[in-house]
Amino acid sequence: LRTGMVAVITAMLGWTIAPASTHATTFVDTMGGKNGNERCLVGAGAFGNNLCTGGGTFGGQSSIVDMIIDDIGLGLSWERVADPADNIFTFLSNGATSTSIRGRARYAGYNNKFGATVDGAYTELLSAPLANNTVLTYLDDTSFVKLADEILGLTSGQAWKPTLIAGGGMTYTSDPADNFNALDHMVAFKTVNLINDTLTDGFNAFRYIIAFEDLRDLGDEDYNDYVVEILFSAVQNVPEPTTLALFGIGLLGLGATRRRKIQSKEKTRA
């Protein structure tokens, strides 16, 4: 019965449960592509031979994330981070290792730049924009830029927002509330499993691939205008609107119950 219920729930939510990765890199498309031609980036399911069919620069070619995940390899399994769970990231540090980033790809006409917004202040992290129509390949992890080296005073557990500075001076963060028309300009993917020793570090850390759309109305929605890899970070879960609504209803119910109890006591005393 429990198995049947899980199957029904996952079908309703559009989830795919990933089998354990035993050898090659795998990917689980848990959200199925939410923003139209974002399918160009997300693909139709597990990555493999997905083609981008949109009208953007990258149209007709293999998914950009295919290339990056294949390049990263490491036998990792990846999954899509559900919106809006990718709105806020957490800076993590154990002294020896801390949240770090590096550019992976850019397919855009704008000279996009990438940085971080912390407490409302933007700091540029990748000042030299990637050349257009470029996917960078790395053989190791030595090319990462540490956030703590660029933003002084960061403490482990502090919130930060990946941020894109696009052509025309438009700024987009990972949080749609900061963006023009409150649009979601970023999608994120994470490793299914932790990449650190939780018992030693005291927190959970993952590896991420995030990708931006640089047009203010989401344009061609191909989400390949700047792709960044994040090492040793986490996302702060944001309750879904329905969850918040149910929570609010629960509070109202508790309030009504308390009022009735108070009124009942007052009547008894009277």
mmCIF file of N, CA, C and O in Angstrom, residues 124-216:
data_model
loop_
_atom_site.group_PDB
_atom_site.id
_atom_site.type_symbol
_atom_site.label_atom_id
_atom_site.label_comp_id
_atom_site.label_asym_id
_atom_site.label_seq_id
_atom_site.Cartn_x
_atom_site.Cartn_y
_atom_site.Cartn_z
ATOM 1 N N GLU A 124 31.536 41.201 -7.549
ATOM 2 C CA GLU A 124 31.869 40.476 -8.769
ATOM 3 C C GLU A 124 32.907 39.402 -8.474
ATOM 4 O O GLU A 124 33.917 39.650 -7.816
ATOM 5 N N LEU A 125 32.653 38.195 -8.962
ATOM 6 C CA LEU A 125 33.540 37.066 -8.698
ATOM 7 C C LEU A 125 34.265 36.598 -9.952
ATOM 8 O O LEU A 125 35.411 36.167 -9.889
ATOM 9 N N LEU A 126 33.562 36.627 -11.075
ATOM 10 C CA LEU A 126 34.174 36.237 -12.351
ATOM 11 C C LEU A 126 34.159 37.466 -13.250
ATOM 12 O O LEU A 126 33.271 37.658 -14.073
ATOM 13 N N SER A 127 35.176 38.312 -13.080
ATOM 14 C CA SER A 127 35.185 39.606 -13.762
ATOM 15 C C SER A 127 35.506 39.494 -15.242
ATOM 16 O O SER A 127 35.041 40.290 -16.050
ATOM 17 N N ALA A 128 36.305 38.508 -15.617
ATOM 18 C CA ALA A 128 36.629 38.325 -17.031
ATOM 19 C C ALA A 128 35.569 37.421 -17.644
ATOM 20 O O ALA A 128 35.521 36.224 -17.364
ATOM 21 N N PRO A 129 34.679 37.983 -18.486
ATOM 22 C CA PRO A 129 33.595 37.158 -19.032
ATOM 23 C C PRO A 129 34.132 36.054 -19.931
ATOM 24 O O PRO A 129 35.148 36.211 -20.610
ATOM 25 N N LEU A 130 33.470 34.928 -19.915
ATOM 26 C CA LEU A 130 33.835 33.840 -20.808
ATOM 27 C C LEU A 130 33.598 34.280 -22.241
ATOM 28 O O LEU A 130 32.682 35.050 -22.531
ATOM 29 N N ALA A 131 34.415 33.789 -23.144
ATOM 30 C CA ALA A 131 34.192 34.075 -24.560
ATOM 31 C C ALA A 131 32.872 33.454 -24.987
ATOM 32 O O ALA A 131 32.449 32.425 -24.462
ATOM 33 N N ASN A 132 32.187 34.112 -25.932
ATOM 34 C CA ASN A 132 30.897 33.600 -26.390
ATOM 35 C C ASN A 132 31.064 32.246 -27.074
ATOM 36 O O ASN A 132 32.106 31.943 -27.655
ATOM 37 N N ASN A 133 29.990 31.444 -27.019
ATOM 38 C CA ASN A 133 29.975 30.106 -27.619
ATOM 39 C C ASN A 133 31.122 29.245 -27.086
ATOM 40 O O ASN A 133 31.845 28.605 -27.849
ATOM 41 N N THR A 134 31.259 29.245 -25.753
ATOM 42 C CA THR A 134 32.379 28.548 -25.127
ATOM 43 C C THR A 134 31.904 27.617 -24.020
ATOM 44 O O THR A 134 31.062 27.985 -23.202
ATOM 45 N N VAL A 135 32.437 26.423 -24.025
ATOM 46 C CA VAL A 135 32.280 25.498 -22.898
ATOM 47 C C VAL A 135 33.682 25.183 -22.406
ATOM 48 O O VAL A 135 34.524 24.703 -23.174
ATOM 49 N N LEU A 136 33.966 25.482 -21.147
ATOM 50 C CA LEU A 136 35.297 25.259 -20.607
ATOM 51 C C LEU A 136 35.416 23.863 -20.002
ATOM 52 O O LEU A 136 34.491 23.366 -19.367
ATOM 53 N N THR A 137 36.562 23.244 -20.222
ATOM 54 C CA THR A 137 36.848 21.917 -19.695
ATOM 55 C C THR A 137 37.950 22.031 -18.646
ATOM 56 O O THR A 137 38.957 22.701 -18.864
ATOM 57 N N TYR A 138 37.733 21.403 -17.512
ATOM 58 C CA TYR A 138 38.730 21.410 -16.444
ATOM 59 C C TYR A 138 39.124 19.980 -16.113
ATOM 60 O O TYR A 138 38.290 19.086 -16.081
ATOM 61 N N LEU A 139 40.399 19.786 -15.835
ATOM 62 C CA LEU A 139 40.895 18.456 -15.501
ATOM 63 C C LEU A 139 40.925 18.217 -13.998
ATOM 64 O O LEU A 139 41.054 17.089 -13.548
ATOM 65 N N ASP A 140 40.821 19.305 -13.203
ATOM 66 C CA ASP A 140 40.842 19.155 -11.742
ATOM 67 C C ASP A 140 40.068 20.313 -11.130
ATOM 68 O O ASP A 140 39.439 21.103 -11.833
ATOM 69 N N ASP A 141 40.129 20.427 -9.817
ATOM 70 C CA ASP A 141 39.354 21.452 -9.102
ATOM 71 C C ASP A 141 40.201 22.648 -8.665
ATOM 72 O O ASP A 141 39.787 23.433 -7.809
ATOM 73 N N THR A 142 41.370 22.828 -9.243
ATOM 74 C CA THR A 142 42.264 23.903 -8.792
ATOM 75 C C THR A 142 41.862 25.278 -9.316
ATOM 76 O O THR A 142 42.388 26.286 -8.851
ATOM 77 N N SER A 143 40.951 25.350 -10.275
ATOM 78 C CA SER A 143 40.613 26.629 -10.900
ATOM 79 C C SER A 143 39.430 27.338 -10.242
ATOM 80 O O SER A 143 38.982 28.368 -10.728
ATOM 81 N N PHE A 144 38.927 26.823 -9.140
ATOM 82 C CA PHE A 144 37.804 27.455 -8.456
ATOM 83 C C PHE A 144 38.239 28.739 -7.748
ATOM 84 O O PHE A 144 39.368 28.847 -7.261
ATOM 85 N N VAL A 145 37.326 29.705 -7.713
ATOM 86 C CA VAL A 145 37.527 30.939 -6.961
ATOM 87 C C VAL A 145 36.747 30.822 -5.657
ATOM 88 O O VAL A 145 35.549 30.551 -5.662
ATOM 89 N N LYS A 146 37.407 31.034 -4.525
ATOM 90 C CA LYS A 146 36.737 30.945 -3.235
ATOM 91 C C LYS A 146 35.990 32.237 -2.923
ATOM 92 O O LYS A 146 36.551 33.330 -3.043
ATOM 93 N N LEU A 147 34.727 32.094 -2.523
ATOM 94 C CA LEU A 147 33.945 33.275 -2.177
ATOM 95 C C LEU A 147 34.600 34.050 -1.043
ATOM 96 O O LEU A 147 34.608 35.286 -1.032
ATOM 97 N N ALA A 148 35.161 33.330 -0.067
ATOM 98 C CA ALA A 148 35.754 33.978 1.100
ATOM 99 C C ALA A 148 36.966 34.833 0.741
ATOM 100 O O ALA A 148 37.303 35.777 1.462
ATOM 101 N N ASP A 149 37.634 34.499 -0.374
ATOM 102 C CA ASP A 149 38.789 35.290 -0.808
ATOM 103 C C ASP A 149 38.357 36.603 -1.458
ATOM 104 O O ASP A 149 39.134 37.555 -1.530
ATOM 105 N N GLU A 150 37.128 36.648 -1.951
ATOM 106 C CA GLU A 150 36.632 37.834 -2.653
ATOM 107 C C GLU A 150 35.686 38.673 -1.775
ATOM 108 O O GLU A 150 35.557 39.872 -1.975
ATOM 109 N N ILE A 151 35.006 38.016 -0.842
ATOM 110 C CA ILE A 151 34.064 38.709 0.043
ATOM 111 C C ILE A 151 34.532 38.497 1.473
ATOM 112 O O ILE A 151 34.312 37.443 2.081
ATOM 113 N N LEU A 152 35.185 39.488 2.018
ATOM 114 C CA LEU A 152 35.749 39.361 3.355
ATOM 115 C C LEU A 152 34.643 39.357 4.415
ATOM 116 O O LEU A 152 33.618 40.013 4.267
ATOM 117 N N GLY A 153 34.856 38.590 5.454
ATOM 118 C CA GLY A 153 33.917 38.578 6.559
ATOM 119 C C GLY A 153 32.818 37.551 6.467
ATOM 120 O O GLY A 153 31.949 37.483 7.347
ATOM 121 N N LEU A 154 32.818 36.739 5.418
ATOM 122 C CA LEU A 154 31.805 35.692 5.297
ATOM 123 C C LEU A 154 31.963 34.677 6.429
ATOM 124 O O LEU A 154 33.078 34.313 6.796
ATOM 125 N N THR A 155 30.840 34.230 6.955
ATOM 126 C CA THR A 155 30.869 33.201 7.983
ATOM 127 C C THR A 155 30.068 31.999 7.510
ATOM 128 O O THR A 155 29.086 32.146 6.787
ATOM 129 N N SER A 156 30.491 30.826 7.902
ATOM 130 C CA SER A 156 29.821 29.608 7.469
ATOM 131 C C SER A 156 28.356 29.629 7.909
ATOM 132 O O SER A 156 28.041 29.939 9.056
ATOM 133 N N GLY A 157 27.480 29.333 6.962
ATOM 134 C CA GLY A 157 26.048 29.372 7.225
ATOM 135 C C GLY A 157 25.392 30.633 6.723
ATOM 136 O O GLY A 157 24.157 30.747 6.738
ATOM 137 N N GLN A 158 26.185 31.594 6.250
ATOM 138 C CA GLN A 158 25.628 32.865 5.776
ATOM 139 C C GLN A 158 24.992 32.703 4.401
ATOM 140 O O GLN A 158 25.463 31.941 3.555
ATOM 141 N N ALA A 159 23.912 33.433 4.159
ATOM 142 C CA ALA A 159 23.189 33.339 2.896
ATOM 143 C C ALA A 159 23.865 34.162 1.806
ATOM 144 O O ALA A 159 24.409 35.237 2.067
ATOM 145 N N TRP A 160 23.834 33.627 0.571
ATOM 146 C CA TRP A 160 24.312 34.381 -0.586
ATOM 147 C C TRP A 160 23.485 34.006 -1.807
ATOM 148 O O TRP A 160 22.890 32.940 -1.863
ATOM 149 N N LYS A 161 23.417 34.932 -2.774
ATOM 150 C CA LYS A 161 22.636 34.701 -3.981
ATOM 151 C C LYS A 161 23.541 34.777 -5.210
ATOM 152 O O LYS A 161 24.178 35.806 -5.445
ATOM 153 N N PRO A 162 23.638 33.704 -5.997
ATOM 154 C CA PRO A 162 24.333 33.783 -7.281
ATOM 155 C C PRO A 162 23.689 34.898 -8.109
ATOM 156 O O PRO A 162 22.455 35.005 -8.153
ATOM 157 N N THR A 163 24.517 35.723 -8.756
ATOM 158 C CA THR A 163 24.002 36.920 -9.426
ATOM 159 C C THR A 163 24.661 37.115 -10.782
ATOM 160 O O THR A 163 25.882 37.003 -10.911
ATOM 161 N N LEU A 164 23.844 37.423 -11.787
ATOM 162 C CA LEU A 164 24.335 37.692 -13.137
ATOM 163 C C LEU A 164 24.163 39.172 -13.459
ATOM 164 O O LEU A 164 23.085 39.739 -13.247
ATOM 165 N N ILE A 165 25.230 39.793 -13.974
ATOM 166 C CA ILE A 165 25.136 41.146 -14.519
ATOM 167 C C ILE A 165 25.134 40.998 -16.033
ATOM 168 O O ILE A 165 26.124 40.579 -16.635
ATOM 169 N N ALA A 166 24.002 41.310 -16.656
ATOM 170 C CA ALA A 166 23.841 41.110 -18.097
ATOM 171 C C ALA A 166 23.990 42.428 -18.847
ATOM 172 O O ALA A 166 24.165 43.499 -18.250
ATOM 173 N N GLY A 167 23.906 42.351 -20.179
ATOM 174 C CA GLY A 167 23.994 43.536 -21.015
ATOM 175 C C GLY A 167 22.912 44.544 -20.658
ATOM 176 O O GLY A 167 21.826 44.185 -20.222
ATOM 177 N N GLY A 168 23.243 45.824 -20.843
ATOM 178 C CA GLY A 168 22.284 46.863 -20.511
ATOM 179 C C GLY A 168 22.199 47.128 -19.023
ATOM 180 O O GLY A 168 21.338 47.879 -18.563
ATOM 181 N N GLY A 169 23.091 46.502 -18.253
ATOM 182 C CA GLY A 169 23.125 46.731 -16.819
ATOM 183 C C GLY A 169 22.070 45.989 -16.039
ATOM 184 O O GLY A 169 21.883 46.246 -14.841
ATOM 185 N N MET A 170 21.361 45.051 -16.672
ATOM 186 C CA MET A 170 20.349 44.282 -15.959
ATOM 187 C C MET A 170 21.017 43.322 -14.976
ATOM 188 O O MET A 170 22.014 42.676 -15.296
ATOM 189 N N THR A 171 20.443 43.241 -13.784
ATOM 190 C CA THR A 171 20.953 42.359 -12.739
ATOM 191 C C THR A 171 19.909 41.320 -12.405
ATOM 192 O O THR A 171 18.746 41.637 -12.167
ATOM 193 N N TYR A 172 20.330 40.065 -12.378
ATOM 194 C CA TYR A 172 19.430 38.973 -12.031
ATOM 195 C C TYR A 172 20.077 38.120 -10.945
ATOM 196 O O TYR A 172 21.208 37.660 -11.108
ATOM 197 N N THR A 173 19.355 37.907 -9.865
ATOM 198 C CA THR A 173 19.857 36.999 -8.836
ATOM 199 C C THR A 173 19.095 35.682 -8.918
ATOM 200 O O THR A 173 18.153 35.537 -9.699
ATOM 201 N N SER A 174 19.492 34.756 -8.085
ATOM 202 C CA SER A 174 18.811 33.460 -8.038
ATOM 203 C C SER A 174 17.407 33.582 -7.458
ATOM 204 O O SER A 174 16.599 32.654 -7.581
ATOM 205 N N ASP A 175 17.111 34.711 -6.831
ATOM 206 C CA ASP A 175 15.799 34.939 -6.216
ATOM 207 C C ASP A 175 14.926 35.764 -7.150
ATOM 208 O O ASP A 175 15.215 36.938 -7.393
ATOM 209 N N PRO A 176 13.863 35.194 -7.712
ATOM 210 C CA PRO A 176 13.003 35.929 -8.648
ATOM 211 C C PRO A 176 12.469 37.240 -8.088
ATOM 212 O O PRO A 176 12.213 38.182 -8.846
ATOM 213 N N ALA A 177 12.314 37.330 -6.776
ATOM 214 C CA ALA A 177 11.786 38.550 -6.167
ATOM 215 C C ALA A 177 12.694 39.751 -6.427
ATOM 216 O O ALA A 177 12.234 40.901 -6.378
ATOM 217 N N ASP A 178 13.962 39.516 -6.739
ATOM 218 C CA ASP A 178 14.914 40.602 -7.009
ATOM 219 C C ASP A 178 14.891 41.042 -8.465
ATOM 220 O O ASP A 178 15.489 42.068 -8.805
ATOM 221 N N ASN A 179 14.249 40.282 -9.329
ATOM 222 C CA ASN A 179 14.402 40.454 -10.770
ATOM 223 C C ASN A 179 13.258 41.224 -11.420
ATOM 224 O O ASN A 179 12.174 41.349 -10.843
ATOM 225 N N PHE A 180 13.514 41.701 -12.630
ATOM 226 C CA PHE A 180 12.505 42.404 -13.419
ATOM 227 C C PHE A 180 11.275 41.515 -13.585
ATOM 228 O O PHE A 180 11.387 40.364 -14.014
ATOM 229 N N ASN A 181 10.125 42.046 -13.244
ATOM 230 C CA ASN A 181 8.860 41.314 -13.328
ATOM 231 C C ASN A 181 8.855 40.037 -12.489
ATOM 232 O O ASN A 181 8.054 39.128 -12.731
ATOM 233 N N ALA A 182 9.763 39.961 -11.505
ATOM 234 C CA ALA A 182 9.845 38.808 -10.599
ATOM 235 C C ALA A 182 9.970 37.487 -11.353
ATOM 236 O O ALA A 182 9.395 36.471 -10.970
ATOM 237 N N LEU A 183 10.773 37.501 -12.440
ATOM 238 C CA LEU A 183 10.946 36.303 -13.252
ATOM 239 C C LEU A 183 12.137 35.476 -12.755
ATOM 240 O O LEU A 183 13.118 36.016 -12.245
ATOM 241 N N ASP A 184 12.043 34.171 -12.951
ATOM 242 C CA ASP A 184 13.091 33.249 -12.522
ATOM 243 C C ASP A 184 14.116 33.100 -13.634
ATOM 244 O O ASP A 184 13.865 32.448 -14.640
ATOM 245 N N HIS A 185 15.288 33.697 -13.451
ATOM 246 C CA HIS A 185 16.323 33.703 -14.492
ATOM 247 C C HIS A 185 17.374 32.628 -14.297
ATOM 248 O O HIS A 185 18.353 32.587 -15.047
ATOM 249 N N MET A 186 17.204 31.746 -13.321
ATOM 250 C CA MET A 186 18.241 30.756 -13.054
ATOM 251 C C MET A 186 17.644 29.389 -12.763
ATOM 252 O O MET A 186 16.600 29.274 -12.116
ATOM 253 N N VAL A 187 18.299 28.363 -13.279
ATOM 254 C CA VAL A 187 17.965 26.986 -12.924
ATOM 255 C C VAL A 187 19.204 26.368 -12.281
ATOM 256 O O VAL A 187 20.332 26.791 -12.552
ATOM 257 N N ALA A 188 18.977 25.371 -11.436
ATOM 258 C CA ALA A 188 20.095 24.782 -10.700
ATOM 259 C C ALA A 188 19.992 23.267 -10.677
ATOM 260 O O ALA A 188 18.899 22.699 -10.685
ATOM 261 N N PHE A 189 21.157 22.634 -10.645
ATOM 262 C CA PHE A 189 21.278 21.186 -10.541
ATOM 263 C C PHE A 189 22.271 20.893 -9.427
ATOM 264 O O PHE A 189 23.213 21.644 -9.223
ATOM 265 N N LYS A 190 22.077 19.796 -8.701
ATOM 266 C CA LYS A 190 22.980 19.456 -7.614
ATOM 267 C C LYS A 190 23.286 17.972 -7.621
ATOM 268 O O LYS A 190 22.551 17.176 -8.208
ATOM 269 N N THR A 191 24.370 17.624 -6.981
ATOM 270 C CA THR A 191 24.674 16.213 -6.818
ATOM 271 C C THR A 191 23.647 15.597 -5.872
ATOM 272 O O THR A 191 23.242 16.222 -4.892
ATOM 273 N N VAL A 192 23.224 14.400 -6.195
ATOM 274 C CA VAL A 192 22.239 13.715 -5.357
ATOM 275 C C VAL A 192 22.829 13.442 -3.976
ATOM 276 O O VAL A 192 22.156 13.597 -2.946
ATOM 277 N N ASN A 193 24.097 13.080 -3.951
ATOM 278 C CA ASN A 193 24.758 12.736 -2.694
ATOM 279 C C ASN A 193 25.683 13.853 -2.230
ATOM 280 O O ASN A 193 26.147 14.682 -3.021
ATOM 281 N N LEU A 194 25.962 13.873 -0.933
ATOM 282 C CA LEU A 194 26.876 14.855 -0.352
ATOM 283 C C LEU A 194 28.279 14.677 -0.918
ATOM 284 O O LEU A 194 28.666 13.585 -1.328
ATOM 285 N N ILE A 195 29.048 15.764 -0.909
ATOM 286 C CA ILE A 195 30.438 15.664 -1.359
ATOM 287 C C ILE A 195 31.400 15.869 -0.194
ATOM 288 O O ILE A 195 32.608 16.008 -0.400
ATOM 289 N N ASN A 196 30.870 15.899 1.024
ATOM 290 C CA ASN A 196 31.739 16.127 2.177
ATOM 291 C C ASN A 196 31.414 15.149 3.297
ATOM 292 O O ASN A 196 30.455 14.379 3.222
ATOM 293 N N ASP A 197 32.235 15.197 4.346
ATOM 294 C CA ASP A 197 32.029 14.372 5.534
ATOM 295 C C ASP A 197 31.235 15.201 6.545
ATOM 296 O O ASP A 197 31.781 16.094 7.206
ATOM 297 N N THR A 198 29.941 14.934 6.650
ATOM 298 C CA THR A 198 29.063 15.714 7.514
ATOM 299 C C THR A 198 29.490 15.666 8.971
ATOM 300 O O THR A 198 29.436 16.671 9.687
ATOM 301 N N LEU A 199 29.926 14.504 9.446
ATOM 302 C CA LEU A 199 30.314 14.357 10.845
ATOM 303 C C LEU A 199 31.516 15.234 11.178
ATOM 304 O O LEU A 199 31.597 15.823 12.255
ATOM 305 N N THR A 200 32.439 15.345 10.233
ATOM 306 C CA THR A 200 33.636 16.157 10.457
ATOM 307 C C THR A 200 33.337 17.646 10.316
ATOM 308 O O THR A 200 33.778 18.465 11.127
ATOM 309 N N ASP A 201 32.571 18.008 9.270
ATOM 310 C CA ASP A 201 32.336 19.417 8.959
ATOM 311 C C ASP A 201 31.173 20.031 9.734
ATOM 312 O O ASP A 201 31.132 21.241 9.942
ATOM 313 N N GLY A 202 30.197 19.210 10.084
ATOM 314 C CA GLY A 202 29.054 19.737 10.809
ATOM 315 C C GLY A 202 27.961 20.304 9.922
ATOM 316 O O GLY A 202 27.049 20.973 10.408
ATOM 317 N N PHE A 203 28.048 20.079 8.618
ATOM 318 C CA PHE A 203 27.012 20.551 7.687
ATOM 319 C C PHE A 203 27.021 19.691 6.432
ATOM 320 O O PHE A 203 27.954 18.921 6.204
ATOM 321 N N ASN A 204 25.982 19.840 5.618
ATOM 322 C CA ASN A 204 25.862 19.119 4.349
ATOM 323 C C ASN A 204 26.310 20.009 3.200
ATOM 324 O O ASN A 204 25.859 21.150 3.088
ATOM 325 N N ALA A 205 27.180 19.516 2.345
ATOM 326 C CA ALA A 205 27.659 20.290 1.200
ATOM 327 C C ALA A 205 27.461 19.494 -0.083
ATOM 328 O O ALA A 205 27.586 18.272 -0.099
ATOM 329 N N PHE A 206 27.165 20.212 -1.166
ATOM 330 C CA PHE A 206 26.923 19.596 -2.461
ATOM 331 C C PHE A 206 27.690 20.343 -3.551
ATOM 332 O O PHE A 206 28.260 21.415 -3.324
ATOM 333 N N ARG A 207 27.690 19.745 -4.733
ATOM 334 C CA ARG A 207 28.248 20.382 -5.925
ATOM 335 C C ARG A 207 27.060 20.799 -6.794
ATOM 336 O O ARG A 207 26.086 20.062 -6.919
ATOM 337 N N TYR A 208 27.136 21.986 -7.395
ATOM 338 C CA TYR A 208 26.022 22.526 -8.169
ATOM 339 C C TYR A 208 26.462 22.960 -9.566
ATOM 340 O O TYR A 208 27.617 23.332 -9.783
ATOM 341 N N ILE A 209 25.517 22.930 -10.481
ATOM 342 C CA ILE A 209 25.638 23.599 -11.769
ATOM 343 C C ILE A 209 24.448 24.536 -11.862
ATOM 344 O O ILE A 209 23.302 24.094 -11.718
ATOM 345 N N ILE A 210 24.705 25.829 -12.053
ATOM 346 C CA ILE A 210 23.615 26.788 -12.195
ATOM 347 C C ILE A 210 23.737 27.464 -13.557
ATOM 348 O O ILE A 210 24.836 27.621 -14.094
ATOM 349 N N ALA A 211 22.602 27.849 -14.134
ATOM 350 C CA ALA A 211 22.608 28.413 -15.479
ATOM 351 C C ALA A 211 21.589 29.539 -15.570
ATOM 352 O O ALA A 211 20.472 29.426 -15.068
ATOM 353 N N PHE A 212 21.987 30.641 -16.229
ATOM 354 C CA PHE A 212 21.162 31.846 -16.300
ATOM 355 C C PHE A 212 20.618 32.112 -17.697
ATOM 356 O O PHE A 212 21.266 31.792 -18.705
ATOM 357 N N GLU A 213 19.454 32.725 -17.741
ATOM 358 C CA GLU A 213 18.889 33.365 -18.939
ATOM 359 C C GLU A 213 19.097 34.864 -18.766
ATOM 360 O O GLU A 213 18.752 35.432 -17.727
ATOM 361 N N ASP A 214 19.680 35.541 -19.791
ATOM 362 C CA ASP A 214 20.089 36.930 -19.600
ATOM 363 C C ASP A 214 19.140 37.986 -20.170
ATOM 364 O O ASP A 214 19.414 39.188 -20.053
ATOM 365 N N LEU A 215 18.026 37.605 -20.796
ATOM 366 C CA LEU A 215 17.087 38.589 -21.310
ATOM 367 C C LEU A 215 16.003 38.875 -20.273
ATOM 368 O O LEU A 215 15.495 37.957 -19.626
ATOM 369 N N ARG A 216 15.633 40.143 -20.141
ATOM 370 C CA ARG A 216 14.803 40.532 -19.003
ATOM 371 C C ARG A 216 13.397 39.924 -19.012
ATOM 372 O O ARG A 216 12.768 39.795 -17.976
#
